[in-house]
Amino acid sequence: MDLGSAIATGNTADVFLYNNKVIKLFKEYLPPTEATYEAKKQKFAYSCGLNVPRVFEVTKINGRQAIVMEYINGETLGQQIQNKMGSVEHYIDIFVNVQKEIHTVKIHQDDEVESMAEKLNRQINSAPTLGEEQKIKLLSRLSSLQYEPKLCHGDLHPYNLLVSNELISIIDWVDASAGDPRADVCRSYLLFSSYSHELAELYLRSYCDKTNLSEKAILEWLPIIAGARLNEKISPQETKRVEKIVGQFCANN
């Protein structure tokens, strides 16, 4: 099947627009259940009433796993921020409101949503640049943090929000889990800070102002989230920055 040129490309998949539907075509090296795994999470988020593209089918196209889903015609919130930095507070406000809505979804035992604790444990243990002592300290901190599980996106940043006719659609659900909203916010904070410290601080203040959470409670998760990020394909510069966060925590604990 000739899908034409990709409209987006990432570490794990290429995205195409075909017959007014989005086709997410996964890279060959991924496990054979990757598309089903992601589609299941996206379907769950859709079933909770969140504004998420509808999944039509999980299939194989040109020998590769694929998810066929609803096409949302719009631009990302990240693009809007880039184009109108003078309105950044307005866009951060939109971002926080969407994330808060995700965090209102309570997880029940029969929902079969992946556990955040198990996911982070796996990522930290698999991070190639972490030492054994660092892993032990990070996992000890992880096991000490208590929370009521809520739906967490796991990788929410402005480029995972599509704006169309004033509606915001949330995409890329592969990292979703049942976990602590504080950890989800901390992940977004870490991603914002890789781009701009000032933007990250604005985001964190905004989220805390709209909730009963404190910055301290959110940043308790920072070394854990940083350690898990070292299991991802990130730039040498980002690796060094994240390793510094982990190193400072381990030196003081």
Short mmCIF file of C-alpha atoms in Angstrom, two decimals:
data_model
loop_
_atom_site.label_atom_id
_atom_site.label_comp_id
_atom_site.label_asym_id
_atom_site.label_seq_id
_atom_site.Cartn_x
_atom_site.Cartn_y
_atom_site.Cartn_z
CA MET A 1 0.00 0.00 0.00
CA ASP A 2 1.36 3.42 -0.98
CA LEU A 3 0.74 5.72 1.97
CA GLY A 4 2.64 8.66 0.50
CA SER A 5 4.95 10.78 2.64
CA ALA A 6 4.83 10.69 6.44
CA ILE A 7 3.29 13.74 8.12
CA ALA A 8 5.29 13.00 11.28
CA THR A 9 8.14 10.73 12.32
CA GLY A 10 9.25 9.65 15.79
CA ASN A 11 11.52 7.12 17.48
CA THR A 12 8.89 4.38 17.40
CA ALA A 13 6.58 5.17 14.48
CA ASP A 14 5.86 7.07 11.29
CA VAL A 15 2.49 8.79 10.90
CA PHE A 16 0.59 9.05 7.62
CA LEU A 17 -2.65 10.67 6.47
CA TYR A 18 -4.53 8.27 4.20
CA ASN A 19 -8.19 8.42 3.11
CA ASN A 20 -8.84 11.07 5.77
CA LYS A 21 -7.62 8.74 8.51
CA VAL A 22 -4.37 8.71 10.46
CA ILE A 23 -2.21 5.60 10.13
CA LYS A 24 0.48 5.16 12.76
CA LEU A 25 3.02 2.73 11.32
CA PHE A 26 5.37 1.27 13.92
CA LYS A 27 9.08 0.61 13.41
CA GLU A 28 10.10 -2.98 12.68
CA TYR A 29 12.31 -3.41 15.77
CA LEU A 30 9.42 -3.05 18.24
CA PRO A 31 7.72 -6.01 19.98
CA PRO A 32 4.87 -7.53 17.92
CA THR A 33 2.28 -6.39 20.49
CA GLU A 34 3.27 -2.70 20.42
CA ALA A 35 0.35 -1.44 18.31
CA THR A 36 -2.21 -3.42 20.32
CA TYR A 37 -0.62 -2.20 23.55
CA GLU A 38 -0.88 1.48 22.58
CA ALA A 39 -4.34 1.17 21.00
CA LYS A 40 -5.73 -0.41 24.16
CA LYS A 41 -4.60 2.58 26.22
CA GLN A 42 -5.99 5.07 23.72
CA LYS A 43 -9.33 3.25 23.61
CA PHE A 44 -9.49 3.34 27.42
CA ALA A 45 -8.84 7.11 27.47
CA TYR A 46 -11.54 7.56 24.80
CA SER A 47 -13.99 5.46 26.86
CA CYS A 48 -13.44 7.79 29.82
CA GLY A 49 -14.89 10.70 27.85
CA LEU A 50 -11.57 12.42 27.17
CA ASN A 51 -11.11 14.13 23.82
CA VAL A 52 -8.95 11.47 22.18
CA PRO A 53 -8.82 10.35 18.52
CA ARG A 54 -10.99 7.26 18.02
CA VAL A 55 -9.19 4.04 17.16
CA PHE A 56 -10.73 2.25 14.16
CA GLU A 57 -8.42 -0.72 13.72
CA VAL A 58 -5.16 -2.39 14.72
CA THR A 59 -3.68 -4.12 11.68
CA LYS A 60 -0.56 -4.72 9.59
CA ILE A 61 0.35 -2.53 6.64
CA ASN A 62 3.36 -3.21 4.44
CA GLY A 63 4.51 -5.79 6.97
CA ARG A 64 4.48 -3.31 9.87
CA GLN A 65 2.16 -2.98 12.85
CA ALA A 66 -0.32 -0.14 12.42
CA ILE A 67 -3.06 1.72 14.23
CA VAL A 68 -5.75 3.31 12.05
CA MET A 69 -7.43 6.18 13.86
CA GLU A 70 -9.51 9.33 13.51
CA TYR A 71 -7.87 12.30 11.80
CA ILE A 72 -7.93 15.57 13.75
CA ASN A 73 -7.32 18.54 11.48
CA GLY A 74 -5.45 21.06 13.58
CA GLU A 75 -2.07 22.22 14.79
CA THR A 76 -0.29 21.32 18.00
CA LEU A 77 -0.33 23.50 21.07
CA GLY A 78 3.46 23.45 20.77
CA GLN A 79 3.25 25.11 17.36
CA GLN A 80 0.92 27.74 18.75
CA ILE A 81 3.30 28.49 21.62
CA GLN A 82 6.20 28.84 19.18
CA ASN A 83 4.23 31.19 16.96
CA LYS A 84 2.86 33.35 19.77
CA MET A 85 5.33 33.38 22.66
CA GLY A 86 3.68 36.59 23.86
CA SER A 87 0.61 34.52 24.74
CA VAL A 88 2.52 31.71 26.44
CA GLU A 89 0.65 32.07 29.75
CA HIS A 90 -2.64 31.54 27.93
CA TYR A 91 -1.36 28.36 26.27
CA ILE A 92 0.12 27.02 29.51
CA ASP A 93 -3.27 27.61 31.10
CA ILE A 94 -4.90 25.49 28.37
CA PHE A 95 -2.26 22.79 28.82
CA VAL A 96 -2.78 22.60 32.59
CA ASN A 97 -6.57 22.41 32.24
CA VAL A 98 -6.27 19.44 29.87
CA GLN A 99 -3.85 17.66 32.20
CA LYS A 100 -6.10 18.26 35.18
CA GLU A 101 -9.00 16.71 33.26
CA ILE A 102 -6.94 13.58 32.59
CA HIS A 103 -6.11 13.33 36.29
CA THR A 104 -9.79 13.31 37.28
CA VAL A 105 -10.12 9.77 35.90
CA LYS A 106 -9.98 7.30 38.77
CA ILE A 107 -8.59 3.85 38.02
CA HIS A 108 -10.38 0.73 39.24
CA GLN A 109 -8.91 -2.75 39.59
CA ASP A 110 -10.80 -4.12 36.59
CA ASP A 111 -9.68 -1.31 34.25
CA GLU A 112 -6.50 -3.20 33.32
CA VAL A 113 -4.39 -0.05 33.03
CA GLU A 114 -0.66 -0.52 33.44
CA SER A 115 0.71 0.33 36.90
CA MET A 116 2.93 3.42 36.94
CA ALA A 117 5.09 1.92 39.71
CA GLU A 118 5.73 -1.24 37.67
CA LYS A 119 6.45 0.79 34.54
CA LEU A 120 8.94 3.08 36.30
CA ASN A 121 10.57 0.11 38.03
CA ARG A 122 11.12 -1.56 34.67
CA GLN A 123 12.49 1.61 33.06
CA ILE A 124 14.90 2.37 35.89
CA ASN A 125 16.19 -1.20 35.97
CA SER A 126 16.75 -1.05 32.19
CA ALA A 127 18.48 2.36 32.10
CA PRO A 128 21.97 1.60 30.73
CA THR A 129 23.86 4.48 32.38
CA LEU A 130 22.49 4.03 35.91
CA GLY A 131 24.70 2.29 38.46
CA GLU A 132 23.31 -0.44 40.70
CA GLU A 133 23.48 1.74 43.81
CA GLN A 134 21.65 4.53 42.00
CA LYS A 135 18.93 2.10 40.93
CA ILE A 136 18.51 0.87 44.50
CA LYS A 137 18.14 4.43 45.83
CA LEU A 138 15.68 5.44 43.11
CA LEU A 139 13.54 2.33 43.58
CA SER A 140 13.57 2.83 47.35
CA ARG A 141 12.20 6.37 46.85
CA LEU A 142 9.62 5.00 44.41
CA SER A 143 8.35 2.39 46.87
CA SER A 144 8.03 5.01 49.62
CA LEU A 145 5.63 7.28 47.69
CA GLN A 146 1.94 6.57 48.26
CA TYR A 147 -0.93 7.66 46.04
CA GLU A 148 -4.44 6.91 44.82
CA PRO A 149 -4.09 5.74 41.20
CA LYS A 150 -5.44 8.12 38.58
CA LEU A 151 -5.07 8.11 34.81
CA CYS A 152 -1.72 9.62 33.82
CA HIS A 153 -0.68 10.33 30.23
CA GLY A 154 2.99 9.68 30.93
CA ASP A 155 4.39 11.94 28.20
CA LEU A 156 2.25 15.04 28.09
CA HIS A 157 3.85 18.01 26.35
CA PRO A 158 2.43 20.70 24.05
CA TYR A 159 3.17 18.70 20.90
CA ASN A 160 0.88 15.92 22.12
CA LEU A 161 -2.11 18.27 22.17
CA LEU A 162 -3.91 19.04 18.90
CA VAL A 163 -6.00 22.21 18.66
CA SER A 164 -8.96 22.08 16.27
CA ASN A 165 -11.92 24.50 16.36
CA GLU A 166 -11.19 25.37 20.01
CA LEU A 167 -11.20 21.66 20.95
CA ILE A 168 -8.07 20.04 22.34
CA SER A 169 -7.35 16.43 21.38
CA ILE A 170 -4.82 14.38 23.33
CA ILE A 171 -2.59 12.04 21.33
CA ASP A 172 0.21 9.48 21.91
CA TRP A 173 -1.05 7.34 24.78
CA VAL A 174 1.63 4.65 24.75
CA ASP A 175 3.10 5.79 28.08
CA ALA A 176 -0.22 6.07 29.93
CA SER A 177 -0.54 4.36 33.30
CA ALA A 178 -2.45 4.18 36.55
CA GLY A 179 -0.38 6.36 38.79
CA ASP A 180 0.24 9.53 40.74
CA PRO A 181 -0.72 12.81 39.04
CA ARG A 182 2.26 14.39 40.80
CA ALA A 183 4.56 12.08 38.84
CA ASP A 184 2.75 12.93 35.60
CA VAL A 185 3.20 16.64 36.28
CA CYS A 186 6.84 16.04 37.17
CA ARG A 187 7.37 14.28 33.83
CA SER A 188 5.88 17.26 31.97
CA TYR A 189 8.02 19.61 34.05
CA LEU A 190 11.16 17.65 33.11
CA LEU A 191 10.21 17.83 29.43
CA PHE A 192 9.47 21.56 29.59
CA SER A 193 12.78 22.19 31.38
CA SER A 194 14.72 20.51 28.56
CA TYR A 195 13.45 23.33 26.36
CA SER A 196 13.22 26.27 28.75
CA HIS A 197 13.70 26.59 32.51
CA GLU A 198 11.44 29.64 32.59
CA LEU A 199 8.64 27.81 30.75
CA ALA A 200 8.98 24.82 33.08
CA GLU A 201 8.67 27.05 36.16
CA LEU A 202 5.66 28.85 34.68
CA TYR A 203 3.99 25.51 34.01
CA LEU A 204 4.70 24.16 37.49
CA ARG A 205 3.38 27.31 39.20
CA SER A 206 0.28 27.26 37.04
CA TYR A 207 -0.53 23.63 37.85
CA CYS A 208 0.00 24.17 41.57
CA ASP A 209 -2.12 27.32 41.54
CA LYS A 210 -5.01 25.36 40.02
CA THR A 211 -4.74 22.40 42.40
CA ASN A 212 -3.99 21.69 46.04
CA LEU A 213 -0.59 20.27 45.18
CA SER A 214 2.68 21.87 46.25
CA GLU A 215 5.77 22.19 44.08
CA LYS A 216 7.69 20.22 46.73
CA ALA A 217 5.26 17.27 46.52
CA ILE A 218 5.61 17.20 42.73
CA LEU A 219 9.39 17.52 42.67
CA GLU A 220 9.73 14.59 45.09
CA TRP A 221 9.23 12.53 41.95
CA LEU A 222 11.97 14.28 39.95
CA PRO A 223 14.89 11.86 40.52
CA ILE A 224 12.64 8.88 39.76
CA ILE A 225 11.26 10.40 36.57
CA ALA A 226 14.78 11.47 35.56
CA GLY A 227 16.12 7.96 36.17
CA ALA A 228 13.36 6.42 34.07
CA ARG A 229 14.05 8.91 31.25
CA LEU A 230 17.56 7.49 30.95
CA ASN A 231 15.95 4.38 29.45
CA GLU A 232 14.80 6.46 26.45
CA LYS A 233 16.56 7.47 23.25
CA ILE A 234 17.57 11.01 24.19
CA SER A 235 20.37 13.31 23.10
CA PRO A 236 23.80 13.27 24.80
CA GLN A 237 23.06 16.75 26.15
CA GLU A 238 19.76 15.65 27.68
CA THR A 239 21.38 12.50 29.05
CA LYS A 240 24.00 14.59 30.85
CA ARG A 241 21.35 16.93 32.26
CA VAL A 242 19.17 14.10 33.53
CA GLU A 243 22.13 12.16 34.94
CA LYS A 244 23.01 15.27 36.97
CA ILE A 245 19.55 15.28 38.57
CA VAL A 246 19.91 11.62 39.53
CA GLY A 247 23.47 12.12 40.73
CA GLN A 248 22.52 14.99 43.04
CA PHE A 249 19.72 12.94 44.58
CA CYS A 250 21.87 9.86 45.12
CA ALA A 251 24.70 11.89 46.65
CA ASN A 252 22.32 13.25 49.29
CA ASN A 253 20.52 10.00 50.11
#
